[in-house]
């Protein structure tokens, strides 16, 4: 479905991605783990067309998409939930969700789409007239995911949804990601520093170190991998 081949991305002279190869198949949850500065966000930004790939290619259902306009990539059904959530803090919950639908002609199904988001995250329904900026971190993350769902994506790119969020809400958010994948048939590409959670959730996973994939395998195999345990799993959230 989504195929990333030998992608290299630079910031000026600094090379952030050094030939990344990753496949995400239809219906899968694929996780990418890696520590600070490994290049995870750069990869998602490259898929969504915000960063430009200097070399390599990215295909979506066989169609080349690297370096296309970001809004065209959203139109194809690839939607990113950026790191740090980036909701509109002065707008209400419902106005934020409305903006997600704006990118899609399916906006005409707004009422049913928004109901699906409220069913998934009931807390957002309780707070629909509250300003986004007054939500807790976890609630803002739910709003950011809900907003992305309003564009009816085929693939959801999630950048560290657990970052800075209380453990209880992290569990709830990961459960809802599984739900989105299974019940709504949305393919998930998840980037995380929280390796344990990301590997538990994943069908398959990749490890990114310094702009290169070093290990790949099933989520379960990677959880048992000694090198991964030493580097990413022992001591809880240590990287
Ligand atoms: N706008 C930028 N200009 C220059 N260098 C950048 C820029 N954004 C990222 N980088 C560099 O590219 C490398 C990869 O950064 P990136 O943000 O992709 O890492 P990450 O894996 O998402 O890290 P984190 O887990 O901290 O979010 C880092 O060395 C970073 O300093
Ligand atoms: Mg990042």
Short mmCIF file of C-alpha atoms and ligand atoms in Angstrom, two decimals:
data_model
loop_
_atom_site.label_atom_id
_atom_site.label_comp_id
_atom_site.label_asym_id
_atom_site.label_seq_id
_atom_site.Cartn_x
_atom_site.Cartn_y
_atom_site.Cartn_z
CA UNK A 1 0.00 0.00 0.00
CA UNK A 2 2.62 2.51 1.17
CA UNK A 3 6.15 1.74 -0.01
CA UNK A 4 9.13 3.82 1.03
CA UNK A 5 12.27 3.00 -0.95
CA UNK A 6 15.75 4.30 -0.28
CA UNK A 7 14.47 7.69 0.89
CA UNK A 8 17.04 10.36 1.74
CA UNK A 9 15.97 13.68 3.25
CA UNK A 10 18.22 16.60 4.11
CA UNK A 11 17.93 19.83 6.10
CA UNK A 12 20.45 21.92 4.20
CA UNK A 13 23.66 19.94 4.45
CA UNK A 14 22.43 17.79 7.33
CA UNK A 15 21.23 14.40 6.20
CA UNK A 16 18.34 13.25 8.40
CA UNK A 17 17.28 10.12 6.44
CA UNK A 18 19.93 7.84 4.96
CA UNK A 19 18.16 5.51 2.60
CA UNK A 20 15.02 4.38 4.43
CA UNK A 21 13.08 1.31 3.18
CA UNK A 22 9.71 0.61 4.81
CA UNK A 23 6.56 -1.11 3.59
CA UNK A 24 3.14 -0.64 5.10
CA UNK A 25 0.56 -3.14 3.84
CA UNK A 26 -3.17 -2.54 3.60
CA UNK A 27 -4.84 -3.10 6.96
CA UNK A 28 -1.66 -3.32 9.03
CA UNK A 29 -0.49 -1.46 12.08
CA UNK A 30 3.20 -0.75 11.50
CA UNK A 31 5.26 0.96 14.20
CA UNK A 32 8.54 2.80 13.82
CA UNK A 33 10.54 3.19 17.01
CA UNK A 34 13.68 5.19 17.59
CA UNK A 35 15.17 7.66 20.03
CA UNK A 36 15.32 11.45 19.89
CA UNK A 37 16.63 12.76 16.61
CA UNK A 38 16.56 9.38 14.83
CA UNK A 39 14.55 10.92 11.98
CA UNK A 40 11.05 9.62 12.75
CA UNK A 41 9.21 12.91 12.33
CA UNK A 42 11.31 13.72 9.27
CA UNK A 43 10.11 10.50 7.67
CA UNK A 44 6.44 11.25 8.35
CA UNK A 45 6.87 14.80 7.03
CA UNK A 46 8.52 13.36 3.93
CA UNK A 47 5.62 10.96 3.35
CA UNK A 48 3.11 13.78 3.75
CA UNK A 49 5.04 16.02 1.35
CA UNK A 50 6.02 18.71 3.86
CA UNK A 51 9.69 17.72 3.67
CA UNK A 52 11.15 16.90 0.28
CA UNK A 53 12.97 13.64 -0.42
CA UNK A 54 16.25 14.32 -2.20
CA UNK A 55 16.58 10.70 -3.28
CA UNK A 56 14.46 7.58 -3.31
CA UNK A 57 10.76 7.19 -3.88
CA UNK A 58 7.48 6.71 -2.09
CA UNK A 59 4.52 4.97 -3.68
CA UNK A 60 0.93 4.75 -2.49
CA UNK A 61 -1.05 1.95 -4.17
CA UNK A 62 1.55 1.95 -6.91
CA UNK A 63 1.41 5.70 -7.56
CA UNK A 64 4.50 7.84 -6.96
CA UNK A 65 3.79 10.46 -4.31
CA UNK A 66 7.17 11.72 -3.13
CA UNK A 67 7.41 15.50 -3.19
CA UNK A 68 3.80 16.04 -4.25
CA UNK A 69 1.86 18.91 -2.69
CA UNK A 70 0.85 18.05 0.88
CA UNK A 71 -2.85 18.70 0.24
CA UNK A 72 -2.80 16.32 -2.76
CA UNK A 73 -1.34 13.63 -0.51
CA UNK A 74 -4.15 14.21 1.99
CA UNK A 75 -6.64 13.96 -0.89
CA UNK A 76 -5.22 10.52 -1.74
CA UNK A 77 -6.13 9.38 1.78
CA UNK A 78 -2.88 9.81 3.72
CA UNK A 79 -3.38 11.93 6.82
CA UNK A 80 -0.81 12.84 9.44
CA UNK A 81 -1.40 13.60 13.11
CA UNK A 82 1.67 15.70 13.83
CA UNK A 83 3.91 15.52 16.88
CA UNK A 84 2.71 17.89 19.57
CA UNK A 85 -0.90 17.64 18.36
CA UNK A 86 -1.23 21.15 16.82
CA UNK A 87 -4.92 21.60 17.35
CA UNK A 88 -6.41 25.09 17.12
CA UNK A 89 -6.48 26.14 20.74
CA UNK A 90 -8.87 29.10 20.34
CA UNK A 91 -11.43 27.10 18.39
CA UNK A 92 -13.91 24.76 20.02
CA UNK A 93 -13.66 21.00 19.84
CA UNK A 94 -16.39 20.87 17.21
CA UNK A 95 -14.83 23.66 15.13
CA UNK A 96 -11.54 21.75 15.15
CA UNK A 97 -13.32 18.63 13.88
CA UNK A 98 -15.10 20.67 11.21
CA UNK A 99 -11.71 21.82 9.89
CA UNK A 100 -10.66 18.18 9.47
CA UNK A 101 -13.67 17.59 7.24
CA UNK A 102 -12.94 20.72 5.23
CA UNK A 103 -10.16 19.02 3.26
CA UNK A 104 -12.58 16.42 1.96
CA UNK A 105 -15.72 16.56 -0.11
CA UNK A 106 -17.03 14.01 2.35
CA UNK A 107 -17.60 17.08 4.49
CA UNK A 108 -21.14 16.63 3.27
CA UNK A 109 -21.36 13.59 5.53
CA UNK A 110 -20.29 15.77 8.40
CA UNK A 111 -23.02 14.72 10.82
CA UNK A 112 -22.39 10.98 10.52
CA UNK A 113 -18.61 11.43 10.45
CA UNK A 114 -18.59 13.55 13.58
CA UNK A 115 -20.85 11.09 15.35
CA UNK A 116 -18.30 8.35 14.64
CA UNK A 117 -15.57 10.48 16.22
CA UNK A 118 -17.75 11.20 19.26
CA UNK A 119 -18.54 7.48 19.60
CA UNK A 120 -14.82 6.73 19.53
CA UNK A 121 -13.94 9.52 21.98
CA UNK A 122 -17.02 10.29 24.11
CA UNK A 123 -15.09 12.88 26.10
CA UNK A 124 -14.94 15.05 22.96
CA UNK A 125 -18.71 14.93 22.70
CA UNK A 126 -19.00 16.09 26.31
CA UNK A 127 -16.69 18.97 25.49
CA UNK A 128 -17.75 19.95 22.00
CA UNK A 129 -18.22 23.65 22.83
CA UNK A 130 -15.04 23.89 24.90
CA UNK A 131 -11.98 25.57 23.39
CA UNK A 132 -9.30 23.13 22.22
CA UNK A 133 -6.58 24.86 24.23
CA UNK A 134 -8.39 24.14 27.50
CA UNK A 135 -8.42 20.36 26.98
CA UNK A 136 -5.91 18.14 28.78
CA UNK A 137 -2.95 16.84 26.75
CA UNK A 138 -4.59 13.45 26.29
CA UNK A 139 -7.89 15.00 25.23
CA UNK A 140 -6.05 17.22 22.75
CA UNK A 141 -4.41 14.12 21.29
CA UNK A 142 -7.85 12.53 20.89
CA UNK A 143 -9.04 15.70 19.19
CA UNK A 144 -6.05 15.66 16.82
CA UNK A 145 -6.77 12.02 15.92
CA UNK A 146 -10.48 12.77 15.58
CA UNK A 147 -9.74 15.69 13.30
CA UNK A 148 -7.60 13.48 11.09
CA UNK A 149 -10.39 10.89 10.93
CA UNK A 150 -12.78 13.54 9.64
CA UNK A 151 -10.77 13.53 6.38
CA UNK A 152 -11.64 9.82 5.98
CA UNK A 153 -8.04 8.62 5.61
CA UNK A 154 -6.97 5.25 4.25
CA UNK A 155 -3.68 5.57 6.11
CA UNK A 156 -3.16 7.43 9.35
CA UNK A 157 0.37 8.61 10.16
CA UNK A 158 0.68 9.12 13.91
CA UNK A 159 3.67 10.99 15.35
CA UNK A 160 4.23 10.09 19.03
CA UNK A 161 0.64 10.13 20.26
CA UNK A 162 1.82 9.17 23.78
CA UNK A 163 4.19 12.12 24.17
CA UNK A 164 3.61 14.02 27.41
CA UNK A 165 0.36 12.23 28.20
CA UNK A 166 -0.70 10.58 31.47
CA UNK A 167 -0.34 6.76 31.38
CA UNK A 168 -4.04 6.10 31.81
CA UNK A 169 -4.91 8.20 28.77
CA UNK A 170 -2.04 6.66 26.81
CA UNK A 171 -3.68 3.26 27.25
CA UNK A 172 -6.99 4.66 26.11
CA UNK A 173 -5.42 6.29 23.05
CA UNK A 174 -3.59 3.11 22.06
CA UNK A 175 -6.81 1.13 22.45
CA UNK A 176 -8.58 3.59 20.18
CA UNK A 177 -5.81 3.31 17.57
CA UNK A 178 -6.41 -0.43 17.49
CA UNK A 179 -10.11 0.25 17.18
CA UNK A 180 -9.61 2.66 14.28
CA UNK A 181 -7.53 0.02 12.51
CA UNK A 182 -9.89 -2.90 13.07
CA UNK A 183 -13.33 -1.36 12.94
CA UNK A 184 -12.78 1.53 10.57
CA UNK A 185 -10.36 -0.28 8.31
CA UNK A 186 -7.69 2.40 8.51
CA UNK A 187 -4.07 1.37 7.98
CA UNK A 188 -1.79 2.75 10.70
CA UNK A 189 1.82 3.91 10.54
CA UNK A 190 2.79 4.83 14.09
CA UNK A 191 5.98 6.58 15.16
CA UNK A 192 6.85 6.30 18.85
CA UNK A 193 9.54 6.64 21.49
CA UNK A 194 7.32 4.56 23.77
CA UNK A 195 8.72 1.35 22.31
CA UNK A 196 6.88 -1.09 24.54
CA UNK A 197 3.42 0.20 23.71
CA UNK A 198 4.23 0.68 20.04
CA UNK A 199 5.59 -2.88 19.66
CA UNK A 200 2.69 -4.41 21.58
CA UNK A 201 0.25 -2.75 19.23
CA UNK A 202 2.09 -3.41 15.97
CA UNK A 203 1.68 -6.20 13.47
CA UNK A 204 5.17 -5.32 12.23
CA UNK A 205 7.75 -2.81 13.34
CA UNK A 206 10.98 -1.12 12.33
CA UNK A 207 13.77 0.46 14.34
CA UNK A 208 15.26 3.71 13.06
CA UNK A 209 18.74 4.72 14.20
CA UNK A 210 20.42 7.83 12.89
CA UNK A 211 18.29 8.00 9.75
CA UNK A 212 18.57 4.29 8.86
CA UNK A 213 16.42 1.23 9.53
CA UNK A 214 18.47 -1.23 11.57
CA UNK A 215 15.97 -3.91 12.60
CA UNK A 216 12.57 -5.01 11.34
CA UNK A 217 10.20 -7.81 12.30
CA UNK A 218 6.90 -8.62 13.89
CA UNK A 219 5.98 -6.55 16.94
CA UNK A 220 6.15 -9.66 19.11
CA UNK A 221 9.61 -10.68 17.83
CA UNK A 222 10.98 -7.21 18.40
CA UNK A 223 9.65 -7.20 21.97
CA UNK A 224 11.74 -10.34 22.59
CA UNK A 225 14.84 -9.03 20.80
CA UNK A 226 17.71 -8.61 23.28
CA UNK A 227 19.25 -5.58 21.54
CA UNK A 228 15.90 -3.81 21.49
CA UNK A 229 15.26 -4.68 25.12
CA UNK A 230 18.62 -3.23 26.13
CA UNK A 231 18.28 -0.09 24.03
CA UNK A 232 14.58 0.75 24.22
CA UNK A 233 12.68 -1.34 26.74
CA UNK A 234 14.58 -1.76 30.00
CA UNK A 235 13.81 0.90 32.57
CA UNK A 236 10.40 1.80 31.21
CA UNK A 237 10.45 4.83 28.96
CA UNK A 238 14.25 4.99 28.63
CA UNK A 239 15.41 5.37 25.03
N1 LIG B 1 13.92 21.93 10.60
C1 LIG B 1 15.09 21.31 10.81
N2 LIG B 1 16.27 21.89 10.46
C2 LIG B 1 17.45 21.27 10.66
N3 LIG B 1 17.58 20.05 11.19
C3 LIG B 1 16.46 19.44 11.58
C4 LIG B 1 15.16 20.02 11.41
N4 LIG B 1 14.23 19.16 11.88
C5 LIG B 1 14.92 18.09 12.32
N5 LIG B 1 16.25 18.25 12.13
C6 LIG B 1 17.31 17.28 12.48
O1 LIG B 1 17.04 16.06 11.80
C7 LIG B 1 17.29 14.95 12.66
C8 LIG B 1 16.04 14.11 12.78
O2 LIG B 1 15.03 14.84 13.49
P1 LIG B 1 13.57 14.32 13.69
O3 LIG B 1 12.76 15.43 14.26
O4 LIG B 1 13.08 13.69 12.45
O5 LIG B 1 13.80 13.19 14.79
P2 LIG B 1 12.75 12.33 15.63
O6 LIG B 1 13.15 10.93 15.47
O7 LIG B 1 11.37 12.71 15.25
O8 LIG B 1 13.06 12.79 17.12
P3 LIG B 1 12.04 13.01 18.38
O9 LIG B 1 11.76 11.65 18.92
O10 LIG B 1 12.84 13.83 19.33
O11 LIG B 1 10.81 13.69 17.87
C9 LIG B 1 17.77 15.54 13.98
O12 LIG B 1 19.17 15.51 13.98
C10 LIG B 1 17.28 16.96 13.95
O13 LIG B 1 18.12 17.82 14.67
MG1 LIG B 2 9.81 13.53 16.25
#
